CSV table of C-alpha atoms and ligand atoms in Angstrom, one decimal:
chain,number,residue,atom,x,y,z
A,15,UNK,CA,10.5,27.5,-28.6
A,16,UNK,CA,9.0,24.6,-27.1
A,17,UNK,CA,8.0,21.0,-28.0
A,18,UNK,CA,4.6,20.8,-28.3
A,19,UNK,CA,3.9,21.2,-32.2
A,20,UNK,CA,1.3,19.8,-35.1
A,21,UNK,CA,2.4,16.7,-36.7
A,22,UNK,CA,0.2,15.2,-39.1
A,23,UNK,CA,-2.9,17.3,-38.4
A,24,UNK,CA,-2.3,16.6,-34.4
A,25,UNK,CA,-0.9,18.4,-31.3
A,26,UNK,CA,2.2,16.6,-30.2
A,27,UNK,CA,4.1,16.9,-26.9
A,28,UNK,CA,7.8,15.9,-28.1
A,29,UNK,CA,7.0,12.5,-30.0
A,30,UNK,CA,3.5,11.7,-28.1
A,31,UNK,CA,0.3,12.7,-29.3
A,32,UNK,CA,-1.5,14.8,-26.9
A,33,UNK,CA,-5.0,13.0,-27.6
A,34,UNK,CA,-3.2,9.5,-26.6
A,35,UNK,CA,-2.0,11.0,-23.3
A,36,UNK,CA,-5.7,12.4,-22.7
A,37,UNK,CA,-7.2,9.1,-23.8
A,38,UNK,CA,-5.0,7.4,-21.2
A,39,UNK,CA,-5.0,9.9,-18.3
A,40,UNK,CA,-8.5,11.5,-19.3
A,41,UNK,CA,-8.9,15.4,-18.8
A,42,UNK,CA,-8.0,17.9,-17.7
A,43,UNK,CA,-4.2,17.2,-17.3
A,44,UNK,CA,-1.2,19.1,-17.5
A,45,UNK,CA,1.6,17.8,-19.7
A,46,UNK,CA,5.1,18.6,-19.8
A,47,UNK,CA,8.1,18.2,-22.2
A,48,UNK,CA,11.4,17.2,-20.9
A,49,UNK,CA,13.1,18.6,-23.8
A,50,UNK,CA,11.6,22.4,-23.1
A,51,UNK,CA,12.5,22.2,-19.7
A,52,UNK,CA,16.1,21.1,-20.4
A,53,UNK,CA,16.5,23.8,-23.1
A,54,UNK,CA,15.2,26.6,-21.0
A,55,UNK,CA,17.4,25.7,-18.2
A,56,UNK,CA,20.5,25.6,-20.2
A,57,UNK,CA,19.6,28.9,-22.0
A,58,UNK,CA,19.9,30.6,-18.6
A,59,UNK,CA,23.3,28.6,-17.8
A,60,UNK,CA,24.9,29.5,-21.0
A,61,UNK,CA,23.5,33.2,-20.5
A,62,UNK,CA,25.9,33.5,-17.5
A,63,UNK,CA,28.7,31.7,-19.2
A,64,UNK,CA,31.9,33.2,-18.2
A,65,UNK,CA,30.7,34.2,-14.7
A,66,UNK,CA,30.5,32.0,-11.7
A,67,UNK,CA,27.0,31.6,-11.6
A,68,UNK,CA,24.3,29.2,-9.8
A,69,UNK,CA,21.1,29.1,-11.4
A,70,UNK,CA,18.6,28.4,-8.7
A,71,UNK,CA,15.2,27.3,-10.6
A,72,UNK,CA,12.3,29.3,-8.6
A,73,UNK,CA,10.0,25.8,-7.9
A,74,UNK,CA,6.9,27.9,-7.0
A,75,UNK,CA,6.5,27.7,-10.7
A,76,UNK,CA,6.3,24.2,-11.1
A,77,UNK,CA,7.4,21.8,-8.3
A,78,UNK,CA,6.5,18.4,-9.1
A,79,UNK,CA,9.3,16.1,-8.0
A,80,UNK,CA,9.7,14.5,-11.7
A,81,UNK,CA,10.4,18.4,-12.6
A,82,UNK,CA,12.7,19.2,-9.7
A,83,UNK,CA,14.7,15.7,-10.6
A,84,UNK,CA,14.9,16.7,-14.3
A,85,UNK,CA,16.3,19.9,-13.5
A,86,UNK,CA,18.6,18.7,-10.6
A,87,UNK,CA,20.2,16.0,-12.8
A,88,UNK,CA,21.4,19.2,-15.2
A,89,UNK,CA,22.9,20.6,-12.3
A,90,UNK,CA,20.1,23.5,-11.1
A,91,UNK,CA,20.0,24.8,-7.9
A,92,UNK,CA,16.7,25.7,-6.4
A,93,UNK,CA,14.9,28.7,-4.9
A,94,UNK,CA,12.5,27.8,-2.2
A,95,UNK,CA,10.1,29.7,-0.3
A,96,UNK,CA,8.9,27.6,2.7
A,97,UNK,CA,9.6,24.3,4.5
A,98,UNK,CA,7.7,22.2,1.9
A,99,UNK,CA,9.7,23.4,-1.1
A,100,UNK,CA,12.8,23.0,1.0
A,101,UNK,CA,12.0,19.0,1.6
A,102,UNK,CA,10.9,19.3,-2.2
A,103,UNK,CA,14.5,20.2,-3.4
A,104,UNK,CA,15.8,17.7,-1.0
A,105,UNK,CA,13.8,14.9,-1.7
A,106,UNK,CA,14.8,15.6,-5.5
A,107,UNK,CA,18.6,15.4,-4.4
A,108,UNK,CA,19.6,18.8,-4.5
A,109,UNK,CA,22.0,19.5,-2.5
A,110,UNK,CA,21.9,22.0,0.3
A,111,UNK,CA,24.5,24.4,-0.8
A,112,UNK,CA,22.4,24.7,-4.1
A,113,UNK,CA,19.3,25.5,-2.3
A,114,UNK,CA,18.8,29.5,-1.3
A,115,UNK,CA,15.6,30.0,0.9
A,116,UNK,CA,13.9,33.3,0.1
A,117,UNK,CA,10.6,34.7,1.4
A,118,UNK,CA,9.1,37.1,3.6
A,119,UNK,CA,7.9,35.1,6.3
A,120,UNK,CA,10.4,32.3,7.2
A,121,UNK,CA,9.3,30.4,10.6
A,122,UNK,CA,11.6,29.3,12.9
A,123,UNK,CA,11.1,26.0,12.3
A,124,UNK,CA,11.5,26.3,8.5
A,125,UNK,CA,14.9,27.8,9.7
A,126,UNK,CA,16.0,25.1,11.7
A,127,UNK,CA,14.9,22.3,8.7
A,128,UNK,CA,17.2,24.5,6.1
A,129,UNK,CA,20.2,24.4,8.8
A,130,UNK,CA,19.8,21.0,9.9
A,131,UNK,CA,19.5,19.6,6.1
A,132,UNK,CA,22.0,22.4,4.7
A,133,UNK,CA,21.8,25.6,2.9
A,134,UNK,CA,23.5,27.8,0.6
A,135,UNK,CA,22.0,31.0,2.0
A,136,UNK,CA,18.7,32.4,3.3
A,137,UNK,CA,17.9,35.8,1.7
A,138,UNK,CA,16.4,37.6,4.7
A,139,UNK,CA,13.7,40.1,3.8
A,140,UNK,CA,13.6,42.1,7.8
A,141,UNK,CA,15.6,42.9,11.0
A,142,UNK,CA,13.0,40.9,12.7
A,143,UNK,CA,13.5,37.7,10.5
A,144,UNK,CA,17.5,38.6,10.9
A,145,UNK,CA,17.0,38.5,14.7
A,146,UNK,CA,15.1,35.4,14.7
A,147,UNK,CA,17.6,33.4,12.2
A,148,UNK,CA,20.7,34.4,14.1
A,149,UNK,CA,18.9,32.9,17.6
A,150,UNK,CA,17.9,29.7,15.9
A,151,UNK,CA,21.4,29.3,14.0
A,152,UNK,CA,23.2,30.4,17.6
A,153,UNK,CA,21.0,27.7,19.2
A,154,UNK,CA,22.1,25.3,16.9
A,155,UNK,CA,25.5,26.2,17.0
A,156,UNK,CA,26.0,26.8,13.6
A,157,UNK,CA,26.1,30.4,11.5
A,158,UNK,CA,23.6,31.0,9.0
A,159,UNK,CA,25.0,32.4,5.4
A,160,UNK,CA,22.6,35.3,4.4
A,161,UNK,CA,22.0,37.7,1.8
A,162,UNK,CA,19.5,40.6,2.5
A,163,UNK,CA,16.9,41.4,-0.2
A,164,UNK,CA,16.8,44.8,-1.3
A,165,UNK,CA,13.9,46.8,-2.5
A,166,UNK,CA,15.4,49.0,-4.9
A,167,UNK,CA,12.1,51.0,-5.4
A,168,UNK,CA,12.0,50.2,-9.3
A,169,UNK,CA,8.9,49.7,-11.4
A,170,UNK,CA,8.8,46.3,-12.8
A,171,UNK,CA,6.1,47.4,-15.3
A,172,UNK,CA,4.4,44.2,-14.9
A,173,UNK,CA,0.8,43.1,-13.5
A,174,UNK,CA,0.6,44.9,-10.1
A,175,UNK,CA,-0.1,41.3,-8.3
A,176,UNK,CA,3.2,40.3,-9.2
A,177,UNK,CA,5.6,43.5,-9.4
A,178,UNK,CA,7.6,43.3,-6.0
A,179,UNK,CA,10.4,45.8,-6.4
A,180,UNK,CA,8.5,49.1,-5.3
A,181,UNK,CA,8.8,50.6,-1.9
A,182,UNK,CA,5.2,50.1,-1.4
A,183,UNK,CA,5.8,46.0,-1.7
A,184,UNK,CA,5.9,44.1,1.3
A,185,UNK,CA,9.5,42.7,0.2
A,186,UNK,CA,12.8,43.6,1.1
A,187,UNK,CA,14.2,46.5,2.7
A,188,UNK,CA,14.6,49.7,1.4
A,189,UNK,CA,17.6,50.1,-0.4
A,190,UNK,CA,18.4,53.4,1.6
A,191,UNK,CA,18.4,51.5,4.9
A,192,UNK,CA,21.1,49.0,3.6
A,193,UNK,CA,24.2,50.2,5.2
A,194,UNK,CA,22.3,50.1,8.3
A,195,UNK,CA,20.7,46.9,7.8
A,196,UNK,CA,23.8,45.3,6.8
A,197,UNK,CA,25.8,46.5,10.1
A,198,UNK,CA,22.9,44.8,12.2
A,199,UNK,CA,23.2,41.6,10.4
A,200,UNK,CA,27.2,41.8,10.9
A,201,UNK,CA,26.7,42.3,14.6
A,202,UNK,CA,24.6,39.5,15.3
A,203,UNK,CA,26.3,36.4,16.2
A,204,UNK,CA,24.8,33.4,14.6
A,205,UNK,CA,24.7,35.3,10.9
A,206,UNK,CA,27.4,35.4,7.9
A,207,UNK,CA,26.7,38.1,5.5
A,208,UNK,CA,27.7,36.4,2.4
A,209,UNK,CA,25.7,38.8,-0.6
A,210,UNK,CA,23.0,41.2,-1.5
A,211,UNK,CA,19.7,39.8,-2.9
A,212,UNK,CA,17.1,41.6,-5.5
A,213,UNK,CA,14.1,40.3,-7.3
A,214,UNK,CA,11.7,43.1,-8.6
A,215,UNK,CA,8.9,41.2,-10.1
A,216,UNK,CA,7.6,38.5,-12.4
A,217,UNK,CA,6.7,38.2,-16.4
A,218,UNK,CA,9.3,41.3,-16.9
A,219,UNK,CA,9.1,41.9,-20.8
A,220,UNK,CA,11.8,44.8,-20.8
A,221,UNK,CA,15.2,45.2,-19.5
A,222,UNK,CA,15.2,48.1,-18.5
A,223,UNK,CA,13.7,47.8,-14.7
A,224,UNK,CA,16.7,45.3,-14.5
A,225,UNK,CA,19.1,47.6,-15.6
A,226,UNK,CA,17.9,50.2,-12.9
A,227,UNK,CA,17.8,47.6,-10.4
A,228,UNK,CA,21.3,45.7,-11.2
A,229,UNK,CA,23.0,49.5,-11.5
A,230,UNK,CA,21.5,50.1,-7.7
A,231,UNK,CA,22.7,47.1,-6.7
A,232,UNK,CA,26.2,47.5,-8.4
A,233,UNK,CA,26.7,50.7,-6.2
A,234,UNK,CA,25.4,48.9,-3.1
A,235,UNK,CA,28.4,46.5,-3.6
A,236,UNK,CA,30.6,48.9,-3.3
A,237,UNK,CA,29.3,51.1,-0.7
A,238,UNK,CA,28.9,47.6,1.5
A,239,UNK,CA,32.5,46.8,1.0
A,240,UNK,CA,33.8,50.2,2.0
A,241,UNK,CA,32.0,49.4,4.8
A,242,UNK,CA,33.6,46.3,5.7
A,243,UNK,CA,31.4,43.7,4.1
A,244,UNK,CA,32.6,40.6,2.2
A,245,UNK,CA,29.9,40.8,-0.7
A,246,UNK,CA,30.7,37.8,-2.6
A,247,UNK,CA,27.5,36.9,-4.0
A,248,UNK,CA,24.6,38.7,-5.9
A,249,UNK,CA,21.3,37.1,-6.0
A,250,UNK,CA,19.3,38.9,-9.2
A,251,UNK,CA,16.2,36.7,-8.7
A,252,UNK,CA,14.3,35.8,-11.3
A,253,UNK,CA,11.1,37.6,-13.3
A,254,UNK,CA,12.1,37.2,-17.1
A,255,UNK,CA,9.0,37.2,-18.9
A,256,UNK,CA,7.7,34.3,-21.7
A,257,UNK,CA,5.5,35.3,-24.8
A,258,UNK,CA,1.9,34.2,-23.9
A,259,UNK,CA,0.3,35.3,-27.1
A,260,UNK,CA,2.5,33.4,-29.7
A,261,UNK,CA,3.9,35.5,-32.7
A,262,UNK,CA,2.8,38.7,-31.1
A,263,UNK,CA,5.5,38.9,-28.0
A,264,UNK,CA,9.3,38.8,-28.2
A,265,UNK,CA,10.5,39.4,-24.5
A,266,UNK,CA,14.2,39.6,-24.1
A,267,UNK,CA,15.8,36.2,-24.2
A,268,UNK,CA,17.7,34.8,-21.3
A,269,UNK,CA,21.1,35.8,-23.6
A,270,UNK,CA,20.3,39.2,-23.5
A,271,UNK,CA,19.6,39.5,-20.2
A,272,UNK,CA,22.8,37.6,-19.4
A,273,UNK,CA,24.6,40.2,-21.3
A,274,UNK,CA,23.3,43.2,-19.0
A,275,UNK,CA,24.3,41.0,-15.8
A,276,UNK,CA,27.5,40.7,-17.2
A,277,UNK,CA,27.6,44.2,-18.6
A,278,UNK,CA,26.3,45.8,-15.4
A,279,UNK,CA,27.6,43.8,-12.4
A,280,UNK,CA,30.2,41.5,-14.2
A,281,UNK,CA,33.2,43.5,-12.7
A,282,UNK,CA,32.2,42.9,-9.2
A,283,UNK,CA,34.0,39.8,-8.8
A,284,UNK,CA,30.9,38.1,-7.5
A,285,UNK,CA,29.1,34.9,-7.5
A,286,UNK,CA,26.2,35.5,-9.6
A,287,UNK,CA,22.6,33.5,-8.4
A,288,UNK,CA,19.5,33.8,-10.7
A,289,UNK,CA,16.0,32.3,-9.8
A,290,UNK,CA,14.2,31.9,-12.9
A,291,UNK,CA,10.9,30.1,-12.6
A,292,UNK,CA,8.2,31.2,-15.2
A,293,UNK,CA,10.9,31.2,-17.9
A,294,UNK,CA,12.1,27.7,-17.3
A,295,UNK,CA,8.8,25.8,-16.7
A,296,UNK,CA,5.9,28.2,-18.5
A,297,UNK,CA,6.1,27.0,-22.1
A,298,UNK,CA,7.4,23.4,-21.1
A,299,UNK,CA,3.5,22.8,-20.2
A,300,UNK,CA,0.1,22.9,-21.6
A,301,UNK,CA,-3.2,22.0,-19.6
A,302,UNK,CA,-5.3,19.9,-22.0
A,303,UNK,CA,-9.2,19.8,-21.4
A,304,UNK,CA,-12.1,18.6,-23.2
A,305,UNK,CA,-15.2,20.7,-24.8
A,306,UNK,CA,-18.3,19.5,-22.7
A,307,UNK,CA,-21.0,22.0,-24.1
A,308,UNK,CA,-21.4,24.6,-26.7
A,309,UNK,CA,-24.1,26.8,-25.3
A,310,UNK,CA,-26.0,29.6,-27.0
A,311,UNK,CA,-26.1,32.7,-24.7
A,312,UNK,CA,-27.6,36.1,-25.7
A,313,UNK,CA,-25.3,37.5,-28.2
A,314,UNK,CA,-22.2,35.0,-27.7
A,315,UNK,CA,-21.4,31.7,-27.6
A,316,UNK,CA,-20.0,29.8,-24.6
A,317,UNK,CA,-17.3,27.0,-24.7
A,318,UNK,CA,-17.9,25.1,-21.5
A,319,UNK,CA,-14.8,23.0,-20.8
A,320,UNK,CA,-14.0,20.4,-18.4
A,321,UNK,CA,-11.3,22.6,-17.0
A,322,UNK,CA,-11.9,25.3,-14.7
A,323,UNK,CA,-10.5,28.1,-12.5
A,324,UNK,CA,-9.6,25.5,-9.9
A,325,UNK,CA,-7.2,24.0,-12.4
A,326,UNK,CA,-5.6,26.9,-13.6
A,327,UNK,CA,-6.3,30.1,-11.9
A,328,UNK,CA,-4.2,32.5,-14.1
A,329,UNK,CA,-6.9,34.1,-16.3
A,330,UNK,CA,-9.2,34.7,-13.2
A,331,UNK,CA,-6.6,36.1,-10.8
A,332,UNK,CA,-4.1,38.3,-13.2
A,333,UNK,CA,-6.6,38.7,-16.2
A,334,UNK,CA,-3.7,36.6,-17.8
A,335,UNK,CA,-3.6,35.7,-21.5
A,336,UNK,CA,-3.5,31.7,-22.3
A,337,UNK,CA,-3.5,30.7,-26.0
A,338,UNK,CA,-6.0,28.1,-26.5
A,339,UNK,CA,-5.3,25.7,-29.5
A,340,UNK,CA,-7.4,22.9,-30.6
A,341,UNK,CA,-5.5,19.6,-30.4
A,342,UNK,CA,-6.7,18.6,-33.8
A,343,UNK,CA,-5.1,21.1,-36.2
A,344,UNK,CA,-7.4,23.5,-38.0
A,345,UNK,CA,-7.4,23.2,-41.7
A,346,UNK,CA,-5.5,26.1,-43.0
A,347,UNK,CA,-7.8,29.0,-43.5
A,348,UNK,CA,-10.5,27.4,-41.3
A,349,UNK,CA,-12.7,30.1,-40.3
A,350,UNK,CA,-13.0,31.4,-36.8
A,351,UNK,CA,-15.7,32.6,-34.5
A,352,UNK,CA,-15.8,34.1,-31.0
A,353,UNK,CA,-16.2,32.2,-27.8
A,354,UNK,CA,-16.2,32.9,-24.4
A,355,UNK,CA,-14.1,29.9,-22.9
A,356,UNK,CA,-15.3,28.9,-19.6
A,357,UNK,CA,-15.3,26.0,-17.1
A,358,UNK,CA,-17.8,24.3,-14.9
A,359,UNK,CA,-17.2,26.4,-11.5
A,360,UNK,CA,-19.9,28.2,-10.1
A,361,UNK,CA,-18.9,31.7,-10.3
A,362,UNK,CA,-18.5,34.0,-13.1
A,363,UNK,CA,-14.6,34.4,-13.0
A,364,UNK,CA,-14.6,31.0,-14.1
A,365,UNK,CA,-13.6,32.4,-17.2
A,366,UNK,CA,-10.9,31.9,-19.2
A,367,UNK,CA,-11.2,34.1,-22.4
A,368,UNK,CA,-14.0,36.3,-23.5
A,369,UNK,CA,-14.5,36.7,-27.1
A,370,UNK,CA,-11.6,34.2,-28.0
A,371,UNK,CA,-11.7,33.8,-31.9
A,372,UNK,CA,-11.4,29.8,-32.2
A,373,UNK,CA,-12.2,27.4,-35.3
A,374,UNK,CA,-15.3,25.5,-34.8
A,375,UNK,CA,-15.3,23.1,-31.7
A,376,UNK,CA,-17.9,20.2,-30.9
A,377,UNK,CA,-18.3,18.8,-27.6
A,378,UNK,CA,-15.8,15.9,-27.2
A,379,UNK,CA,-13.1,18.1,-29.1
A,380,UNK,CA,-9.8,18.5,-27.1
A,381,UNK,CA,-8.0,21.8,-26.8
A,382,UNK,CA,-4.9,22.7,-25.3
A,383,UNK,CA,-4.0,26.1,-23.1
A,384,UNK,CA,-0.5,26.9,-24.1
A,385,UNK,CA,2.3,28.3,-21.4
A,386,UNK,CA,0.6,26.7,-18.8
A,387,UNK,CA,3.5,24.9,-17.3
A,388,UNK,CA,4.4,27.6,-14.6
A,389,UNK,CA,2.0,28.8,-11.9
A,390,UNK,CA,-0.8,26.5,-13.2
A,391,UNK,CA,-0.9,23.0,-11.5
A,392,UNK,CA,1.0,24.4,-8.5
A,393,UNK,CA,-2.0,26.9,-8.0
A,394,UNK,CA,-4.5,24.3,-8.7
A,395,UNK,CA,-7.0,23.4,-5.8
A,396,UNK,CA,-9.8,21.3,-5.4
A,397,UNK,CA,-12.3,24.1,-5.1
A,398,UNK,CA,-16.0,22.5,-6.1
A,399,UNK,CA,-14.4,19.2,-5.2
A,400,UNK,CA,-12.7,19.1,-8.4
A,401,UNK,CA,-10.0,16.6,-8.2
A,402,UNK,CA,-6.7,17.9,-8.0
A,403,UNK,CA,-5.6,17.7,-11.7
A,404,UNK,CA,-3.0,15.7,-12.7
A,405,UNK,CA,0.2,16.3,-14.3
A,406,UNK,CA,2.4,13.9,-16.9
A,407,UNK,CA,5.8,14.2,-17.8
A,408,UNK,CA,6.9,13.4,-21.6
A,409,UNK,CA,10.5,12.5,-22.5
A,410,UNK,CA,10.8,11.6,-26.1
A,411,UNK,CA,8.4,9.3,-27.2
A,412,UNK,CA,7.4,7.9,-23.9
A,413,UNK,CA,5.0,9.4,-20.8
A,414,UNK,CA,4.6,9.0,-17.3
A,415,UNK,CA,1.7,10.0,-14.7
A,416,UNK,CA,4.1,12.2,-12.5
A,417,UNK,CA,0.6,13.0,-10.4
A,418,UNK,CA,-2.3,10.9,-10.6
A,419,UNK,CA,-5.6,12.6,-10.1
A,420,UNK,CA,-7.4,11.7,-6.7
A,421,UNK,CA,-10.3,9.7,-6.5
A,422,UNK,CA,-13.3,10.8,-5.0
A,423,UNK,CA,-12.9,8.4,-2.1
A,424,UNK,CA,-9.5,9.7,-1.6
A,425,UNK,CA,-10.4,13.0,-1.4
A,426,UNK,CA,-13.2,12.6,1.0
A,427,UNK,CA,-11.3,10.4,3.2
A,428,UNK,CA,-8.7,13.4,3.9
A,429,UNK,CA,-11.4,14.6,6.1
A,430,UNK,CA,-11.4,13.5,9.8
A,431,UNK,CA,-14.7,13.6,11.7
A,432,UNK,CA,-14.9,14.9,15.3
A,433,UNK,CA,-15.7,12.6,17.8
A,434,UNK,CA,-19.3,14.0,18.5
A,435,UNK,CA,-20.3,13.2,14.4
B,520,LLP,N1,12.6,34.6,-7.1
B,520,LLP,C1,11.6,35.0,-6.1
B,520,LLP,C2,12.1,35.7,-4.6
B,520,LLP,C3,10.2,35.4,-6.6
B,520,LLP,O1,9.3,36.1,-5.8
B,520,LLP,C4,9.8,34.7,-7.5
B,520,LLP,C5,8.5,34.7,-7.9
B,520,LLP,C6,10.8,34.2,-8.6
B,520,LLP,C7,11.9,34.2,-8.0
B,520,LLP,C8,10.6,33.6,-9.7
B,520,LLP,O2,9.8,34.4,-10.8
B,520,LLP,P1,9.8,34.1,-12.2
B,520,LLP,O3,11.3,34.2,-13.1
B,520,LLP,O4,9.0,32.9,-12.3
B,520,LLP,O5,8.9,35.3,-12.8
B,520,LLP,N2,1.4,33.3,-9.7
B,520,LLP,C9,2.0,34.5,-10.7
B,520,LLP,C10,3.7,34.6,-10.5
B,520,LLP,C11,4.1,35.2,-9.1
B,520,LLP,C12,5.4,35.1,-8.9
B,520,LLP,C13,6.0,35.0,-7.4
B,520,LLP,N3,7.7,35.1,-7.4
B,520,LLP,C14,1.9,34.3,-11.7
B,520,LLP,O6,1.2,33.1,-12.3
B,520,LLP,O7,2.0,34.8,-13.1
């Protein structure tokens, strides 16, 4: 459920007409709903009711400071994967003891910054990383709390580019080598083992892969405890999918996911950490764009928008589907025709949808890409020197620009010329 609904024939973001925001900020623009972000965060929090837990929002999905602050005020922890994300979490007021640091390639500088600013735990992914972290912590005279990310060799049944839990993926250490790796961690002077971490992929629409992975993690808890490790936290990652096609998909709900966690791991006496990103932010954001031209091709019509692959790369990168809806509600039963929906960028990959059935649209009309809140703005770029897409946050009947569109001058001035020019 989200808060982008038609009312009086117009698409609204909560209580604000989308057209009003577009008129004020111009297009393309991302619009987020505070109520949807709040609702989705709470669904996860409530799903784990009864178990000690922290919901660490995976900010890679949408990391605007206003979004982070909205979630931080609800008590969210954060999952970060870079020094930049760590700095964002701190800037949003998230205490260090609610921040987990994931990622396969943490640098020593990133480790140091997190140890200085405070960190709940590092999710380490390799022996060389453990070695480096132990050295950094020892130099600083502190102990780094760690969970080791294990790769359970489970097929997440999602797009290959976002599956992470198979042995051929670069993530984690093979679960079969866990005993050896935990023994090494325990022997390193700068580390303290606190738990186990697992994340098998993103946009999972079936709970079975989770069941398989969590079951393996449960067995590992028993084994590692028998080997003398004090396993007290389980970080189960993120990955729960969202419906991208309205009315056609019903991925499992956070409640069902929570029940599975309780069923498989509830008796381990561990604190549970989860790292949802997409489900918190995905349906809390839309990308609004204006139709520039309608062009007749050979046997197909192109709808050319002012948004492009640099603003929303998911269709080009993952063949992802985003529902596209007109901002003015079509009359009931209005006729539809197939369009290829494209952007102005100079490559054929700049195609949002092929032969998508839409009601008649004209230049100047606004459309909204639904479910664009996660991995939308954060993956945008300035390719073709198209200014970074702005972001707006709505709360009830008011809205605020939370990231301005840069001017051409600002973009150009970021470059610096060498003295010989
Ligand atoms: N934790 C870890 C360690 C992760 O790598 C990820 C996502 C998450 C949590 C959050 O997963 P989520 O709940 O959002 O599925 N750009 C791609 C998705 C990449 C996901 C990367 N890792 C897309 O647009 O589909």
